[in-house]
mmCIF file of C-alpha atoms in Angstrom:
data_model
loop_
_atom_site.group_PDB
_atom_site.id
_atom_site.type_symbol
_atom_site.label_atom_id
_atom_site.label_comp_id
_atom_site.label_asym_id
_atom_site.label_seq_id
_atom_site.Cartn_x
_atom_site.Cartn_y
_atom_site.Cartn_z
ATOM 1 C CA UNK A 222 1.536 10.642 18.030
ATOM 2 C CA UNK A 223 1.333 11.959 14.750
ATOM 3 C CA UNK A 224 2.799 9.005 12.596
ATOM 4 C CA UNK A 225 3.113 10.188 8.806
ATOM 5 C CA UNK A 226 0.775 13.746 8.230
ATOM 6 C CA UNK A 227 0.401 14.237 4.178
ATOM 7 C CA UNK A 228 -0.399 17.896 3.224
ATOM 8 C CA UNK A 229 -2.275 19.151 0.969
ATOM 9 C CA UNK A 230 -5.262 17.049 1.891
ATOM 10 C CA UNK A 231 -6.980 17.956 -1.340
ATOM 11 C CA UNK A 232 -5.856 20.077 -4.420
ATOM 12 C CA UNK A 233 -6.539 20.739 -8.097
ATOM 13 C CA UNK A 234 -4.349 21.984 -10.466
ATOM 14 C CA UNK A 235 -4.463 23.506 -14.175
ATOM 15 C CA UNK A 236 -2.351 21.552 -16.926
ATOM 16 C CA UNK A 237 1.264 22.535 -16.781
ATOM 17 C CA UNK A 238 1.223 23.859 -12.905
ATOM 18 C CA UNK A 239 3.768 22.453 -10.789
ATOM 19 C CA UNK A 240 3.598 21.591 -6.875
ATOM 20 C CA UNK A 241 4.618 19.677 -4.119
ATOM 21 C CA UNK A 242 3.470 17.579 -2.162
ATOM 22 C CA UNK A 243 5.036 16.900 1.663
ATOM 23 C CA UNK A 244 5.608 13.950 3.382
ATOM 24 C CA UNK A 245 6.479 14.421 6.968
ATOM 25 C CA UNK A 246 6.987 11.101 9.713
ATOM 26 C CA UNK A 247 7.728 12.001 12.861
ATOM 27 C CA UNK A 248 9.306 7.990 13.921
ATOM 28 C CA UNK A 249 12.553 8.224 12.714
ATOM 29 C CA UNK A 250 12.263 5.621 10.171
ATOM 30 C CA UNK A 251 14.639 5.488 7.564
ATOM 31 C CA UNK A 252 12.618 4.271 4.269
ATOM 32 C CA UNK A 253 9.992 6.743 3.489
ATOM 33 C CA UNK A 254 8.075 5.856 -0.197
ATOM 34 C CA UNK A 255 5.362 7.657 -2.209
ATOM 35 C CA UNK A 256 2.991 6.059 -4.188
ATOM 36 C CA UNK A 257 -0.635 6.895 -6.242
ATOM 37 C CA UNK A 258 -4.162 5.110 -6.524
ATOM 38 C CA UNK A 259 -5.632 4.586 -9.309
ATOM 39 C CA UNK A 260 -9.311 2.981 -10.112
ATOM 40 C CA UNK A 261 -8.597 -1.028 -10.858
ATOM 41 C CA UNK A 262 -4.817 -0.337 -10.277
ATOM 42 C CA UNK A 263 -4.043 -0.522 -6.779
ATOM 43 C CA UNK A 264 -1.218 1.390 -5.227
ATOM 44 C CA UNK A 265 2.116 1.710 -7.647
ATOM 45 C CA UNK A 266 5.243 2.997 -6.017
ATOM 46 C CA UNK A 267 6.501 6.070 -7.810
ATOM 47 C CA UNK A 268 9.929 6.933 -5.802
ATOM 48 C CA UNK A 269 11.293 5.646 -2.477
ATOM 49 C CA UNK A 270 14.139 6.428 -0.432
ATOM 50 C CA UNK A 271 16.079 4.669 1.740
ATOM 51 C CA UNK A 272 17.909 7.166 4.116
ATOM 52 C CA UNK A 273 18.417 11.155 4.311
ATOM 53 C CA UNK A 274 19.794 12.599 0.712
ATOM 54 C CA UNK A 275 18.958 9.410 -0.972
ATOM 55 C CA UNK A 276 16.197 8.669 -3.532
ATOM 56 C CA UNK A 277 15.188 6.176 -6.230
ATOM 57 C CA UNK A 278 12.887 5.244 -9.173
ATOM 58 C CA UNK A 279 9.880 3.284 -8.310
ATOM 59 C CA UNK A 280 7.458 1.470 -10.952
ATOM 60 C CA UNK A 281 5.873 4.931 -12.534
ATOM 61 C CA UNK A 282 8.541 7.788 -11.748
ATOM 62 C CA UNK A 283 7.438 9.820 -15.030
ATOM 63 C CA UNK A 284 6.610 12.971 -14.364
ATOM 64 C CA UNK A 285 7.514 13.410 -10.603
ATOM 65 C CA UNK A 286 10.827 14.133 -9.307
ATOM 66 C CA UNK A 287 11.527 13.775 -5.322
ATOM 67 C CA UNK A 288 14.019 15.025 -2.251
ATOM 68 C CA UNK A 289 14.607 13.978 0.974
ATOM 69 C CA UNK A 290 16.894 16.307 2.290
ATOM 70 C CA UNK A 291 15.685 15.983 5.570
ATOM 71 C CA UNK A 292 14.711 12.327 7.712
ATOM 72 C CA UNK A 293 11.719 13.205 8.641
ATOM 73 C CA UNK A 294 10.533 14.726 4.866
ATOM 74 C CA UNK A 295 9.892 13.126 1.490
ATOM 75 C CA UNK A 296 8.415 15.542 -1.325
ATOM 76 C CA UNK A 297 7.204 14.786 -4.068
ATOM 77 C CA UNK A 298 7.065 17.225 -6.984
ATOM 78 C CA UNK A 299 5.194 17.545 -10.143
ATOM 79 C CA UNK A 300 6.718 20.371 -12.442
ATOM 80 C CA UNK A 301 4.316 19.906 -15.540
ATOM 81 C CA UNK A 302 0.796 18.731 -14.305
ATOM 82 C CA UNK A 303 -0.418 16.708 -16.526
ATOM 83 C CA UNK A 304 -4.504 15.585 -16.246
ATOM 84 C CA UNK A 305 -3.088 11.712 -16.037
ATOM 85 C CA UNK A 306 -1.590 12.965 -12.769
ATOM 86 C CA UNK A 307 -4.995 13.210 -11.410
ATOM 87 C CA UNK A 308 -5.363 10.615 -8.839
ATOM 88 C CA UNK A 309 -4.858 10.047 -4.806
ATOM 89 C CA UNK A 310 -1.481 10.215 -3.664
ATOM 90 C CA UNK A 311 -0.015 7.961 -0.391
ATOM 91 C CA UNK A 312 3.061 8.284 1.530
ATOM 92 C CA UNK A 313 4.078 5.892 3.911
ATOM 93 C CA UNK A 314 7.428 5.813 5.908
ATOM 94 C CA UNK A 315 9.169 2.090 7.363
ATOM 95 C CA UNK A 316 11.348 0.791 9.795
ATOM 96 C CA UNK A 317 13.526 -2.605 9.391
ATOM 97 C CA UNK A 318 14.813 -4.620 12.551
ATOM 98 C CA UNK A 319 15.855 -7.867 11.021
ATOM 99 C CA UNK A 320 13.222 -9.739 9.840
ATOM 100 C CA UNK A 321 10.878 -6.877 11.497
ATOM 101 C CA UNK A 322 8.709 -4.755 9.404
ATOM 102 C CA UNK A 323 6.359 -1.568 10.299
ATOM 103 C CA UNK A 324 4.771 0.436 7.791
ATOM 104 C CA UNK A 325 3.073 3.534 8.684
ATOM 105 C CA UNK A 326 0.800 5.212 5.462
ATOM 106 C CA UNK A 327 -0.554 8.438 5.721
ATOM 107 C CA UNK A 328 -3.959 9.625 4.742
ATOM 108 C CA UNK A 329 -3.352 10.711 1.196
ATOM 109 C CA UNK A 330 -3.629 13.785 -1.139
ATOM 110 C CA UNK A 331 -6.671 13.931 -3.279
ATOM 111 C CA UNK A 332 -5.197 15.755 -6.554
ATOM 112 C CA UNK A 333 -7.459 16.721 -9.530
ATOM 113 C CA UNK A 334 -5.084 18.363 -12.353
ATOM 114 C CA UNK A 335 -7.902 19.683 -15.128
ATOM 115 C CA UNK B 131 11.003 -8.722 -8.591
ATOM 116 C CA UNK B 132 8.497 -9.795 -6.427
ATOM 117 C CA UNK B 133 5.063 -9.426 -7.145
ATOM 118 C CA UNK B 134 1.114 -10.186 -6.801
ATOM 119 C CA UNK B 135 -1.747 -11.126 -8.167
ATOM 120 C CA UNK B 136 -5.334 -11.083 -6.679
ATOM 121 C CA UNK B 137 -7.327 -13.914 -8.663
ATOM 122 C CA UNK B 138 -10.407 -11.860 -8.091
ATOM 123 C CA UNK B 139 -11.624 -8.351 -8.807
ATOM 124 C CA UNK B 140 -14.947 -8.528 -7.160
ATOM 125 C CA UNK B 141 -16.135 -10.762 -4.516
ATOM 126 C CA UNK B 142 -19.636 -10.968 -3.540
ATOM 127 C CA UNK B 143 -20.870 -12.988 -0.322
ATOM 128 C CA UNK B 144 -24.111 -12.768 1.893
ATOM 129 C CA UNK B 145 -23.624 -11.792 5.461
ATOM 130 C CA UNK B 146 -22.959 -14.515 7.668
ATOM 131 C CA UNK B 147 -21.547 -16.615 4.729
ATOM 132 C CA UNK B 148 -17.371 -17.143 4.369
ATOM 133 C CA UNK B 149 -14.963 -15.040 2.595
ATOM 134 C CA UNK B 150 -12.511 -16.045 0.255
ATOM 135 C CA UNK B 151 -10.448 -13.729 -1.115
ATOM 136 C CA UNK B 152 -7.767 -15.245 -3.095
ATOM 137 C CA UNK B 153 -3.846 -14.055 -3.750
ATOM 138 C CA UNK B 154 -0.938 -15.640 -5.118
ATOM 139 C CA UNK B 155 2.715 -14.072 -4.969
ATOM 140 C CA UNK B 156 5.942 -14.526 -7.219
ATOM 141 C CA UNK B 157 9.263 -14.380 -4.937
ATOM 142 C CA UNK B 158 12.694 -15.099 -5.612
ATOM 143 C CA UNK B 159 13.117 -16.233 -2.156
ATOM 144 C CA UNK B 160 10.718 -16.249 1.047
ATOM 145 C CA UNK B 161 8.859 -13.393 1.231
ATOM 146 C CA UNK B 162 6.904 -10.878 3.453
ATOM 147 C CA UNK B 163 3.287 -10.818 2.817
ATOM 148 C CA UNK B 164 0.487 -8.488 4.055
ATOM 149 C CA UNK B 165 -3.505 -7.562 3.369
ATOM 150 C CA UNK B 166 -4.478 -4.432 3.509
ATOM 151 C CA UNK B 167 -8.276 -3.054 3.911
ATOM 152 C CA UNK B 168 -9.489 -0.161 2.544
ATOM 153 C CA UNK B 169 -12.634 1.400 3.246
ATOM 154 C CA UNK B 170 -14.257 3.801 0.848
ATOM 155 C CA UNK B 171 -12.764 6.921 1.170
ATOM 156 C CA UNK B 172 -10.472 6.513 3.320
ATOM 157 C CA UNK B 173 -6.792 5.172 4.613
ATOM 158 C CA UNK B 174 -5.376 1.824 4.497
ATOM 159 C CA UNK B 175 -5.146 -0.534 7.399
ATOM 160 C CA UNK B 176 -3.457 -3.317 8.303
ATOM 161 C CA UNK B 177 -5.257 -6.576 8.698
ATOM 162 C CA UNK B 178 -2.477 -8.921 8.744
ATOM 163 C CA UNK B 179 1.447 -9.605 7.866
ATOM 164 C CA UNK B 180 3.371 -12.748 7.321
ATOM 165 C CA UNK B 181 7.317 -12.149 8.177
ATOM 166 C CA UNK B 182 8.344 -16.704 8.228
ATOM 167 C CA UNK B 183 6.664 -17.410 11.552
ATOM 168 C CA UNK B 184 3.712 -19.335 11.700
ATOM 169 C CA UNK B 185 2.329 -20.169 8.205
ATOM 170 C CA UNK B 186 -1.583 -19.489 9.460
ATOM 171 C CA UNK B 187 -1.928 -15.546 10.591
ATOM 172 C CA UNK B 188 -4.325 -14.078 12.347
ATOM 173 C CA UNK B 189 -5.143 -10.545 12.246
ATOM 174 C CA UNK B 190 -8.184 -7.851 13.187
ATOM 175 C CA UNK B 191 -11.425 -8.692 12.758
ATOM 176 C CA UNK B 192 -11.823 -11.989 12.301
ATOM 177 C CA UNK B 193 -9.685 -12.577 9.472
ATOM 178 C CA UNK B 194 -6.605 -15.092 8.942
ATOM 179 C CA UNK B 195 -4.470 -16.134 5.905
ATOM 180 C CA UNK B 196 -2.976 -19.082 5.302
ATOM 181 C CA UNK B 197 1.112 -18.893 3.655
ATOM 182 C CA UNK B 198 1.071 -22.134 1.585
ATOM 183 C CA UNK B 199 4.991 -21.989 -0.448
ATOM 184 C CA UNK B 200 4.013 -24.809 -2.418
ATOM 185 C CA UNK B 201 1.532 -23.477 -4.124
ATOM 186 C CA UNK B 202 2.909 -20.019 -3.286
ATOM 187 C CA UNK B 203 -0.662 -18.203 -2.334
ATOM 188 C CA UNK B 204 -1.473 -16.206 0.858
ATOM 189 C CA UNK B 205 -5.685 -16.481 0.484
ATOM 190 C CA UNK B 206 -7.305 -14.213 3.012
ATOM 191 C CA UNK B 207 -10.293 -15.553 5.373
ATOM 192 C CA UNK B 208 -13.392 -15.224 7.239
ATOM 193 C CA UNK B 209 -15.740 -17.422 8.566
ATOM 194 C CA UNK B 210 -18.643 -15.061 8.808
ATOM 195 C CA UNK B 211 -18.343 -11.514 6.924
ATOM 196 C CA UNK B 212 -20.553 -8.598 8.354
ATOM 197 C CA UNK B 213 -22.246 -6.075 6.511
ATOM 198 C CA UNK B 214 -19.084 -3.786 7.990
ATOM 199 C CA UNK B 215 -16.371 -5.689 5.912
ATOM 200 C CA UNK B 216 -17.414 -4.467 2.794
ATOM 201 C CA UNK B 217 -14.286 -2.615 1.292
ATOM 202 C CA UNK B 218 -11.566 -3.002 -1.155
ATOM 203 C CA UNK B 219 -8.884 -5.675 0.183
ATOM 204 C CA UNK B 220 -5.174 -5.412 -0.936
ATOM 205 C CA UNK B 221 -2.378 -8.201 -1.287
ATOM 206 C CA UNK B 222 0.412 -6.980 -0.521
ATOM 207 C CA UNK B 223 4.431 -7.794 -0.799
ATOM 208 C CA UNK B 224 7.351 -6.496 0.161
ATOM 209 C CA UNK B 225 10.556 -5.989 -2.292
ATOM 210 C CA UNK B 226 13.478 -6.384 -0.779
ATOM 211 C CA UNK B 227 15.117 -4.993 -4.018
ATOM 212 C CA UNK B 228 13.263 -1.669 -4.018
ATOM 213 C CA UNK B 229 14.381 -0.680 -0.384
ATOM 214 C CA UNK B 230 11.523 -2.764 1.268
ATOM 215 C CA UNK B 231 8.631 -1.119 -0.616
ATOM 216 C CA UNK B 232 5.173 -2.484 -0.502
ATOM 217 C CA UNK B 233 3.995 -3.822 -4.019
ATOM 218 C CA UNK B 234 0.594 -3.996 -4.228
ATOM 219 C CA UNK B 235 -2.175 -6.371 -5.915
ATOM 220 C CA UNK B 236 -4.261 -4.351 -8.022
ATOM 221 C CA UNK B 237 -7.497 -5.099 -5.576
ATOM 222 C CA UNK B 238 -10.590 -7.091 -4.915
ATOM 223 C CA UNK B 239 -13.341 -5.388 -3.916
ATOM 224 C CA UNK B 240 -15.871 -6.751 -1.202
ATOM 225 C CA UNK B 241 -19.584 -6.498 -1.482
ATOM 226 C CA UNK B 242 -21.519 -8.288 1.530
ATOM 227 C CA UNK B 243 -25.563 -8.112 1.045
ATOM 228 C CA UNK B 244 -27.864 -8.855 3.764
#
């Protein structure tokens, strides 16, 4: 029952590296989102997506482009780090039955860009 | 959009005393609230959800929040914190408009002295 697994766990990166970052759910839910934590800020939704090959601007999308070319998969990539970038990154995946919601978050990504 | 806003930053209370932690939401139309705990360093977990049942939830540990339209807050609860509840606490909605993503409150943060 592995629910939504985030990797890398932890990572730093040099100003103007790119990576991604994986998001894989193993429920079959539909909407899968990414989002980052920032001191004071709480969680802000960068991109979401609402089914396979579909994908959409969030409240901060700057910087970070996504795919989900795949249900089960949501990346998230960062071509140009940047050392505002550096904070801890949470994917979560939902389901929607009506009125129903589950949310499932993962454990997050730790990134330090210097 | 939907949105919220947690009326506190920091809450301090002395174990065995109430907690109070206060949120109010903006909605177009009747919304789905949640609170989310956060421990430091480490995942988020669900405490409770409102989906237009009952207007008084009860979650995990203790805690319960009252969905009050007229005055359109969702305050979260305890009669007696322990020294164990000491964590950040998020208010939580979800946006219909942004393929059922979560939007966050920015945070209060829960101290609890003995």
């Amino acid at each position: 029952n592995a629910g939504v697994t985030q990797t890398p766990k932890f990572r730093v990166l040099k100003t103007g590296q790119s990576m991604t970052l994986l998001c894989a759910q193993d429920m079959n839910h539909e909407y899968m989102y990414w989002y980052r934590q920032d001191p004071g800020m709480g969680l802000r939704l960068i991109h979401y997506s609402v089914g396979e090959g579909t994908t959409a601007k969030g409240e901060v999308p700057d910087g970070y482009n996504v795919s989900r070319l795949k249900k089960q998969n949501f990346l998230l990539g960062l071509e140009s780090a940047a050392p505002s970038q550096t904070s801890v990154y949470f994917c979560a995946s939902s389901y929607v039955v009506g009125q129903t919601y589950g949310y499932t978050f993962g454990s997050g990504t730790r990134l330090t860009v210097v | 959009a939907q949105s919220v806003t947690q009326l506190d930053s920091h809450v301090s209370v002395s174990e065995g005393t109430p907690v109070l932690l206060r949120c109010n939401y903006s909605s177009s139309y009747s919304p789905s609230l949640f609170w989310y705990v956060q421990h430091p360093n480490k995942g988020l977990q669900l405490l409770l959800k409102y989906t237009s049942a009952a207007t008084l939830v009860k979650g995990i540990n203790g805690f319960e929040a009252e969905f009050k339209k007229s005055e359109t807050s969702f305050h979260l609860t305890k009669p007696s914190a322990h020294m164990s509840d000491a964590a950040e606490y998020f208010c939580v909605v979800s946006d219909s408009q942004a393929g059922t993503a979560l939007i966050f409150g920015k945070g209060t943060t829960l101290s609890v002295s003995s």
